[in-house]
Amino acid sequence: MRKIIMLSFIAVSVFHHYCIGQTLPTKDSLAEKMLQYQLSNGAWPKQLVDKSVVDYRLPLTNELLQKIKKTAIDHATLDNNATTREITGLIKAFKDTRNQAYLTAAEKGIAYILSAQYENGGFPQYYPNKLLYRAEITYNDDAMINALLVLYKVANKQDGFEAINPIFVSKAQKAVEKGITCILKTQVMQDGKRSIWAAQYDQNTLKPAQARKFEPASLSTSESVAIVRFLMLQPATTEIKQAIEHAIQWFEQHDIEGYRFDRIQDRLTGKYKRQLVADRTSTIWARFYNLEDNRPLFGDRDNTIKYNFEEVSEERRNGYAWFGNWPEKLIQKDYPKWKKQYKIQ
């Protein structure tokens, strides 16, 4: 059914642009590459069939074009900004060039996003690929929020998205509403009070879930910041206000003061390693916190959970953003501005 809906959107989009006519198209070099990478279901991959990362800086050699051609729709994803990045880029290119091919490709991407959404409002990391954790509702790396932001711009005809075929507007509005419902349902409750969000959720039970071995089910600060910013774009209903205010309170209560997360060179080996460094001017947050007692936690390649950062394997200590200042601007600038906008004391 989801496939039929997507194909219907694409057919109507093509007919719409045929009816309004076309002039000799101007080309944008980046957009032209995006057209080549687009998959048959309207999405884009983050990696090709040989696991090489999509890199638009690379020239489109015959060898690369063959790899793109062999990349199937099981690589279609919202992860690492894939699909949403291309849709946004193509909309900008259309605005600059009026090349209808870019708008049509963007609309195919939007149709894909609409088809990927679950009835409960969530979005998977991959669609239709459901292997491993790919089918989980994924806030991780802002996958779901990026998808909702595209649909929000379609629904509100913003930032060049006013050029999108009107057939998508009401669909996008409903999808955004469903997405907000899912966001509010998945905010983790602690002793009857809202906290923040996990990075992934089981798509059926809406309970926090594990992704990769070093990404346990836990509260996730980075992703929660993006979720709060998205909620701040919405009308300030009672439930949305409560969700935002409680998330801000949680951030304020669980910061780590007097440290920064830095790369330090070992004087003996010359190697750089990431570690916590005392700095009374700095405030940071852990990436992940325990769902029940809010202790900072750290996953490892062997599927273990550590509560002492120094116990994490060297490879993972140096290969993941375990700490950051993600909520800082949200608390200091975005939140006061939002409160002022809605006259909240």
C-alpha positions as a Python dict, from the first residue, in 0.01 Angstrom:
ca = {
    (1, 'M'): (0, 0, 0),
    (2, 'R'): (281, 240, 92),
    (3, 'K'): (445, 166, -246),
    (4, 'I'): (121, 240, -433),
    (5, 'I'): (82, 575, -254),
    (6, 'M'): (437, 675, -340),
    (7, 'L'): (397, 584, -708),
    (8, 'S'): (73, 782, -723),
    (9, 'F'): (248, 1091, -587),
    (10, 'I'): (524, 1058, -845),
    (11, 'A'): (281, 1016, -1135),
    (12, 'V'): (80, 1324, -1036),
    (13, 'S'): (401, 1523, -991),
    (14, 'V'): (527, 1438, -1340),
    (15, 'F'): (190, 1528, -1494),
    (16, 'H'): (183, 1858, -1303),
    (17, 'H'): (518, 1965, -1440),
    (18, 'Y'): (430, 1851, -1790),
    (19, 'C'): (122, 2072, -1779),
    (20, 'I'): (306, 2388, -1672),
    (21, 'G'): (557, 2345, -1952),
    (22, 'Q'): (934, 2362, -1954),
    (23, 'T'): (1200, 2591, -2093),
    (24, 'L'): (1555, 2493, -2183),
    (25, 'P'): (1692, 2385, -1843),
    (26, 'T'): (1991, 2539, -1671),
    (27, 'K'): (2207, 2286, -1491),
    (28, 'D'): (2361, 2281, -1144),
    (29, 'S'): (2665, 2052, -1112),
    (30, 'L'): (2585, 1925, -761),
    (31, 'A'): (2218, 1870, -840),
    (32, 'E'): (2312, 1675, -1151),
    (33, 'K'): (2514, 1436, -935),
    (34, 'M'): (2222, 1401, -695),
    (35, 'L'): (2002, 1292, -984),
    (36, 'Q'): (2249, 1016, -1065),
    (37, 'Y'): (2255, 886, -707),
    (38, 'Q'): (1877, 882, -657),
    (39, 'L'): (1734, 533, -615),
    (40, 'S'): (1430, 402, -800),
    (41, 'N'): (1205, 444, -492),
    (42, 'G'): (1287, 816, -467),
    (43, 'A'): (1536, 795, -179),
    (44, 'W'): (1914, 823, -166),
    (45, 'P'): (2174, 594, -8),
    (46, 'K'): (2443, 696, 236),
    (47, 'Q'): (2664, 415, 104),
    (48, 'L'): (2688, 236, -227),
    (49, 'V'): (2679, -136, -291),
    (50, 'D'): (3052, -168, -210),
    (51, 'K'): (3003, 21, 122),
    (52, 'S'): (3181, 330, -6),
    (53, 'V'): (3031, 651, 135),
    (54, 'V'): (2836, 877, -99),
    (55, 'D'): (3068, 1171, -167),
    (56, 'Y'): (2946, 1442, -404),
    (57, 'R'): (3297, 1582, -435),
    (58, 'L'): (3398, 1283, -644),
    (59, 'P'): (3377, 1297, -1025),
    (60, 'L'): (3122, 1068, -1186),
    (61, 'T'): (3358, 822, -1351),
    (62, 'N'): (3229, 519, -1540),
    (63, 'E'): (3339, 299, -1252),
    (64, 'L'): (3147, 509, -999),
    (65, 'L'): (2838, 522, -1219),
    (66, 'Q'): (2841, 143, -1238),
    (67, 'K'): (2852, 118, -858),
    (68, 'I'): (2564, 364, -830),
    (69, 'K'): (2364, 161, -1081),
    (70, 'K'): (2420, -159, -879),
    (71, 'T'): (2305, 3, -551),
    (72, 'A'): (1957, -130, -476),
    (73, 'I'): (1671, 21, -277),
    (74, 'D'): (1772, -170, 36),
    (75, 'H'): (2028, 112, 72),
    (76, 'A'): (1752, 377, 84),
    (77, 'T'): (1789, 564, 414),
    (78, 'L'): (1736, 875, 623),
    (79, 'D'): (2057, 811, 815),
    (80, 'N'): (2348, 1058, 807),
    (81, 'N'): (2127, 1321, 640),
    (82, 'A'): (2074, 1099, 335),
    (83, 'T'): (1759, 1178, 132),
    (84, 'T'): (1672, 1491, 332),
    (85, 'R'): (2005, 1649, 233),
    (86, 'E'): (1941, 1579, -132),
    (87, 'I'): (1580, 1699, -126),
    (88, 'T'): (1689, 2029, 30),
    (89, 'G'): (1977, 2064, -217),
    (90, 'L'): (1753, 1996, -515),
    (91, 'I'): (1494, 2249, -398),
    (92, 'K'): (1767, 2512, -375),
    (93, 'A'): (1900, 2415, -719),
    (94, 'F'): (1550, 2442, -865),
    (95, 'K'): (1507, 2787, -713),
    (96, 'D'): (1836, 2896, -872),
    (97, 'T'): (1792, 2731, -1213),
    (98, 'R'): (1419, 2657, -1260),
    (99, 'N'): (1525, 2317, -1389),
    (100, 'Q'): (1213, 2100, -1354),
    (101, 'A'): (1418, 1781, -1327),
    (102, 'Y'): (1541, 1893, -987),
    (103, 'L'): (1191, 1968, -859),
    (104, 'T'): (1058, 1635, -986),
    (105, 'A'): (1343, 1448, -816),
    (106, 'A'): (1281, 1636, -491),
    (107, 'E'): (913, 1543, -506),
    (108, 'K'): (1003, 1178, -557),
    (109, 'G'): (1214, 1209, -242),
    (110, 'I'): (926, 1365, -50),
    (111, 'A'): (696, 1085, -168),
    (112, 'Y'): (952, 837, -33),
    (113, 'I'): (957, 1009, 308),
    (114, 'L'): (577, 1001, 326),
    (115, 'S'): (574, 632, 236),
    (116, 'A'): (839, 549, 498),
    (117, 'Q'): (642, 690, 793),
    (118, 'Y'): (476, 443, 1030),
    (119, 'E'): (110, 479, 1123),
    (120, 'N'): (222, 575, 1473),
    (121, 'G'): (409, 873, 1326),
    (122, 'G'): (764, 742, 1363),
    (123, 'F'): (1027, 701, 1092),
    (124, 'P'): (1271, 413, 1050),
    (125, 'Q'): (1639, 462, 980),
    (126, 'Y'): (1604, 264, 655),
    (127, 'Y'): (1303, 182, 441),
    (128, 'P'): (1219, -76, 311),
    (129, 'N'): (1525, -254, 460),
    (130, 'K'): (1428, -389, 804),
    (131, 'L'): (1744, -580, 897),
    (132, 'L'): (1885, -546, 1249),
    (133, 'Y'): (1791, -208, 1402),
    (134, 'R'): (1708, -37, 1071),
    (135, 'A'): (1331, -60, 1123),
    (136, 'E'): (1341, 104, 1467),
    (137, 'I'): (1199, 453, 1507),
    (138, 'T'): (1519, 652, 1476),
    (139, 'Y'): (1594, 989, 1632),
    (140, 'N'): (1963, 897, 1619),
    (141, 'D'): (2168, 1145, 1416),
    (142, 'D'): (1842, 1341, 1375),
    (143, 'A'): (1704, 1103, 1109),
    (144, 'M'): (1336, 1140, 1204),
    (145, 'I'): (1364, 1512, 1282),
    (146, 'N'): (1530, 1581, 947),
    (147, 'A'): (1244, 1401, 773),
    (148, 'L'): (985, 1599, 969),
    (149, 'L'): (1163, 1927, 895),
    (150, 'V'): (1136, 1860, 521),
    (151, 'L'): (766, 1781, 558),
    (152, 'Y'): (717, 2087, 782),
    (153, 'K'): (859, 2308, 505),
    (154, 'V'): (634, 2140, 248),
    (155, 'A'): (330, 2188, 472),
    (156, 'N'): (414, 2554, 539),
    (157, 'K'): (549, 2634, 191),
    (158, 'Q'): (880, 2763, 326),
    (159, 'D'): (1239, 2795, 203),
    (160, 'G'): (1168, 2718, -162),
    (161, 'F'): (929, 2432, -85),
    (162, 'E'): (639, 2649, -201),
    (163, 'A'): (727, 2521, -550),
    (164, 'I'): (628, 2167, -452),
    (165, 'N'): (316, 2026, -616),
    (166, 'P'): (15, 2119, -395),
    (167, 'I'): (-85, 1753, -373),
    (168, 'F'): (191, 1708, -115),
    (169, 'V'): (84, 1989, 120),
    (170, 'S'): (-205, 1821, 303),
    (171, 'K'): (-16, 1490, 313),
    (172, 'A'): (281, 1666, 471),
    (173, 'Q'): (58, 1842, 724),
    (174, 'K'): (-91, 1512, 839),
    (175, 'A'): (251, 1348, 850),
    (176, 'V'): (388, 1627, 1070),
    (177, 'E'): (91, 1596, 1305),
    (178, 'K'): (149, 1221, 1334),
    (179, 'G'): (519, 1281, 1390),
    (180, 'I'): (450, 1523, 1677),
    (181, 'T'): (214, 1269, 1834),
    (182, 'C'): (492, 1010, 1820),
    (183, 'I'): (744, 1254, 1969),
    (184, 'L'): (518, 1329, 2263),
    (185, 'K'): (444, 961, 2321),
    (186, 'T'): (811, 866, 2320),
    (187, 'Q'): (937, 1127, 2566),
    (188, 'V'): (1067, 909, 2849),
    (189, 'M'): (869, 931, 3173),
    (190, 'Q'): (1056, 914, 3504),
    (191, 'D'): (844, 894, 3820),
    (192, 'G'): (549, 1044, 3635),
    (193, 'K'): (748, 1334, 3489),
    (194, 'R'): (874, 1387, 3135),
    (195, 'S'): (1252, 1376, 3083),
    (196, 'I'): (1415, 1366, 2737),
    (197, 'W'): (1424, 1108, 2455),
    (198, 'A'): (1609, 792, 2360),
    (199, 'A'): (1788, 767, 2027),
    (200, 'Q'): (1588, 465, 1902),
    (201, 'Y'): (1255, 304, 1983),
    (202, 'D'): (1091, -26, 1904),
    (203, 'Q'): (854, 58, 1619),
    (204, 'N'): (572, -148, 1770),
    (205, 'T'): (595, -93, 2146),
    (206, 'L'): (744, 261, 2136),
    (207, 'K'): (990, 159, 2408),
    (208, 'P'): (1357, 269, 2397),
    (209, 'A'): (1570, 22, 2203),
    (210, 'Q'): (1933, -58, 2135),
    (211, 'A'): (2092, 7, 1795),
    (212, 'R'): (2459, -79, 1745),
    (213, 'K'): (2637, -267, 2026),
    (214, 'F'): (2784, 56, 2164),
    (215, 'E'): (2449, 242, 2141),
    (216, 'P'): (2240, 98, 2427),
    (217, 'A'): (1881, 188, 2505),
    (218, 'S'): (1929, 512, 2698),
    (219, 'L'): (1844, 880, 2716),
    (220, 'S'): (2022, 1069, 2439),
    (221, 'T'): (2109, 1435, 2481),
    (222, 'S'): (2221, 1527, 2129),
    (223, 'E'): (1909, 1391, 1961),
    (224, 'S'): (1683, 1538, 2230),
    (225, 'V'): (1814, 1887, 2158),
    (226, 'A'): (1705, 1854, 1793),
    (227, 'I'): (1364, 1722, 1902),
    (228, 'V'): (1307, 2018, 2135),
    (229, 'R'): (1404, 2265, 1862),
    (230, 'F'): (1153, 2100, 1628),
    (231, 'L'): (879, 2124, 1892),
    (232, 'M'): (960, 2493, 1933),
    (233, 'L'): (855, 2547, 1570),
    (234, 'Q'): (506, 2418, 1647),
    (235, 'P'): (206, 2596, 1801),
    (236, 'A'): (261, 2598, 2178),
    (237, 'T'): (-15, 2364, 2292),
    (238, 'T'): (-26, 2265, 2658),
    (239, 'E'): (132, 1927, 2587),
    (240, 'I'): (409, 2072, 2367),
    (241, 'K'): (489, 2340, 2626),
    (242, 'Q'): (509, 2075, 2896),
    (243, 'A'): (735, 1856, 2681),
    (244, 'I'): (974, 2144, 2610),
    (245, 'E'): (984, 2280, 2965),
    (246, 'H'): (1045, 1940, 3123),
    (247, 'A'): (1321, 1859, 2873),
    (248, 'I'): (1492, 2190, 2952),
    (249, 'Q'): (1464, 2117, 3324),
    (250, 'W'): (1621, 1776, 3270),
    (251, 'F'): (1913, 1930, 3075),
    (252, 'E'): (1971, 2187, 3349),
    (253, 'Q'): (1973, 1921, 3620),
    (254, 'H'): (2209, 1676, 3448),
    (255, 'D'): (2494, 1883, 3310),
    (256, 'I'): (2858, 1812, 3396),
    (257, 'E'): (3029, 2129, 3512),
    (258, 'G'): (3403, 2194, 3520),
    (259, 'Y'): (3510, 1961, 3238),
    (260, 'R'): (3557, 1963, 2862),
    (261, 'F'): (3591, 1669, 2621),
    (262, 'D'): (3914, 1715, 2429),
    (263, 'R'): (4181, 1550, 2214),
    (264, 'I'): (4508, 1534, 2406),
    (265, 'Q'): (4841, 1427, 2260),
    (266, 'D'): (5038, 1167, 2453),
    (267, 'R'): (5388, 1306, 2502),
    (268, 'L'): (5549, 962, 2486),
    (269, 'T'): (5369, 804, 2187),
    (270, 'G'): (5261, 1117, 2001),
    (271, 'K'): (4914, 967, 1962),
    (272, 'Y'): (4601, 1169, 2030),
    (273, 'K'): (4336, 1040, 2265),
    (274, 'R'): (4003, 1180, 2377),
    (275, 'Q'): (3954, 1243, 2745),
    (276, 'L'): (3781, 1459, 3001),
    (277, 'V'): (3992, 1758, 3096),
    (278, 'A'): (3930, 1977, 3400),
    (279, 'D'): (3812, 2321, 3289),
    (280, 'R'): (3611, 2537, 3525),
    (281, 'T'): (3481, 2748, 3233),
    (282, 'S'): (3323, 2450, 3058),
    (283, 'T'): (2989, 2272, 3091),
    (284, 'I'): (2916, 1952, 2900),
    (285, 'W'): (2668, 1665, 2890),
    (286, 'A'): (2720, 1295, 2833),
    (287, 'R'): (2576, 1162, 2507),
    (288, 'F'): (2385, 883, 2685),
    (289, 'Y'): (2226, 854, 3031),
    (290, 'N'): (2068, 562, 3212),
    (291, 'L'): (1692, 552, 3153),
    (292, 'E'): (1608, 517, 3522),
    (293, 'D'): (1874, 686, 3736),
    (294, 'N'): (2025, 930, 3482),
    (295, 'R'): (2383, 814, 3527),
    (296, 'P'): (2607, 884, 3224),
    (297, 'L'): (2674, 556, 3046),
    (298, 'F'): (2899, 433, 2767),
    (299, 'G'): (2856, 137, 2533),
    (300, 'D'): (3134, -72, 2384),
    (301, 'R'): (3195, -299, 2085),
    (302, 'D'): (3149, -609, 2303),
    (303, 'N'): (2791, -505, 2389),
    (304, 'T'): (2882, -408, 2745),
    (305, 'I'): (2775, -92, 2927),
    (306, 'K'): (3027, 104, 3130),
    (307, 'Y'): (2966, 381, 3382),
    (308, 'N'): (3330, 486, 3394),
    (309, 'F'): (3451, 646, 3072),
    (310, 'E'): (3808, 526, 3134),
    (311, 'E'): (3688, 165, 3118),
    (312, 'V'): (3570, 199, 2758),
    (313, 'S'): (3798, 39, 2499),
    (314, 'E'): (4053, 274, 2344),
    (315, 'E'): (3900, 239, 1997),
    (316, 'R'): (3554, 345, 2118),
    (317, 'R'): (3685, 615, 2353),
    (318, 'N'): (3849, 783, 2057),
    (319, 'G'): (3585, 701, 1798),
    (320, 'Y'): (3259, 841, 1932),
    (321, 'A'): (3118, 1172, 2059),
    (322, 'W'): (3061, 1063, 2420),
    (323, 'F'): (3035, 1417, 2556),
    (324, 'G'): (2934, 1751, 2409),
    (325, 'N'): (2775, 2088, 2476),
    (326, 'W'): (2467, 2020, 2260),
    (327, 'P'): (2205, 2169, 2498),
    (328, 'E'): (2402, 2485, 2579),
    (329, 'K'): (2266, 2713, 2305),
    (330, 'L'): (1921, 2559, 2344),
    (331, 'I'): (1911, 2657, 2712),
    (332, 'Q'): (2082, 2995, 2687),
    (333, 'K'): (1930, 3135, 2365),
    (334, 'D'): (1660, 2923, 2201),
    (335, 'Y'): (1454, 2856, 2513),
    (336, 'P'): (1436, 3219, 2634),
    (337, 'K'): (1346, 3331, 2281),
    (338, 'W'): (1068, 3069, 2263),
    (339, 'K'): (932, 3171, 2605),
    (340, 'K'): (927, 3535, 2498),
    (341, 'Q'): (747, 3449, 2174),
    (342, 'Y'): (465, 3276, 2361),
    (343, 'K'): (474, 3507, 2667),
    (344, 'I'): (562, 3219, 2901),
    (345, 'Q'): (685, 3315, 3246),
}
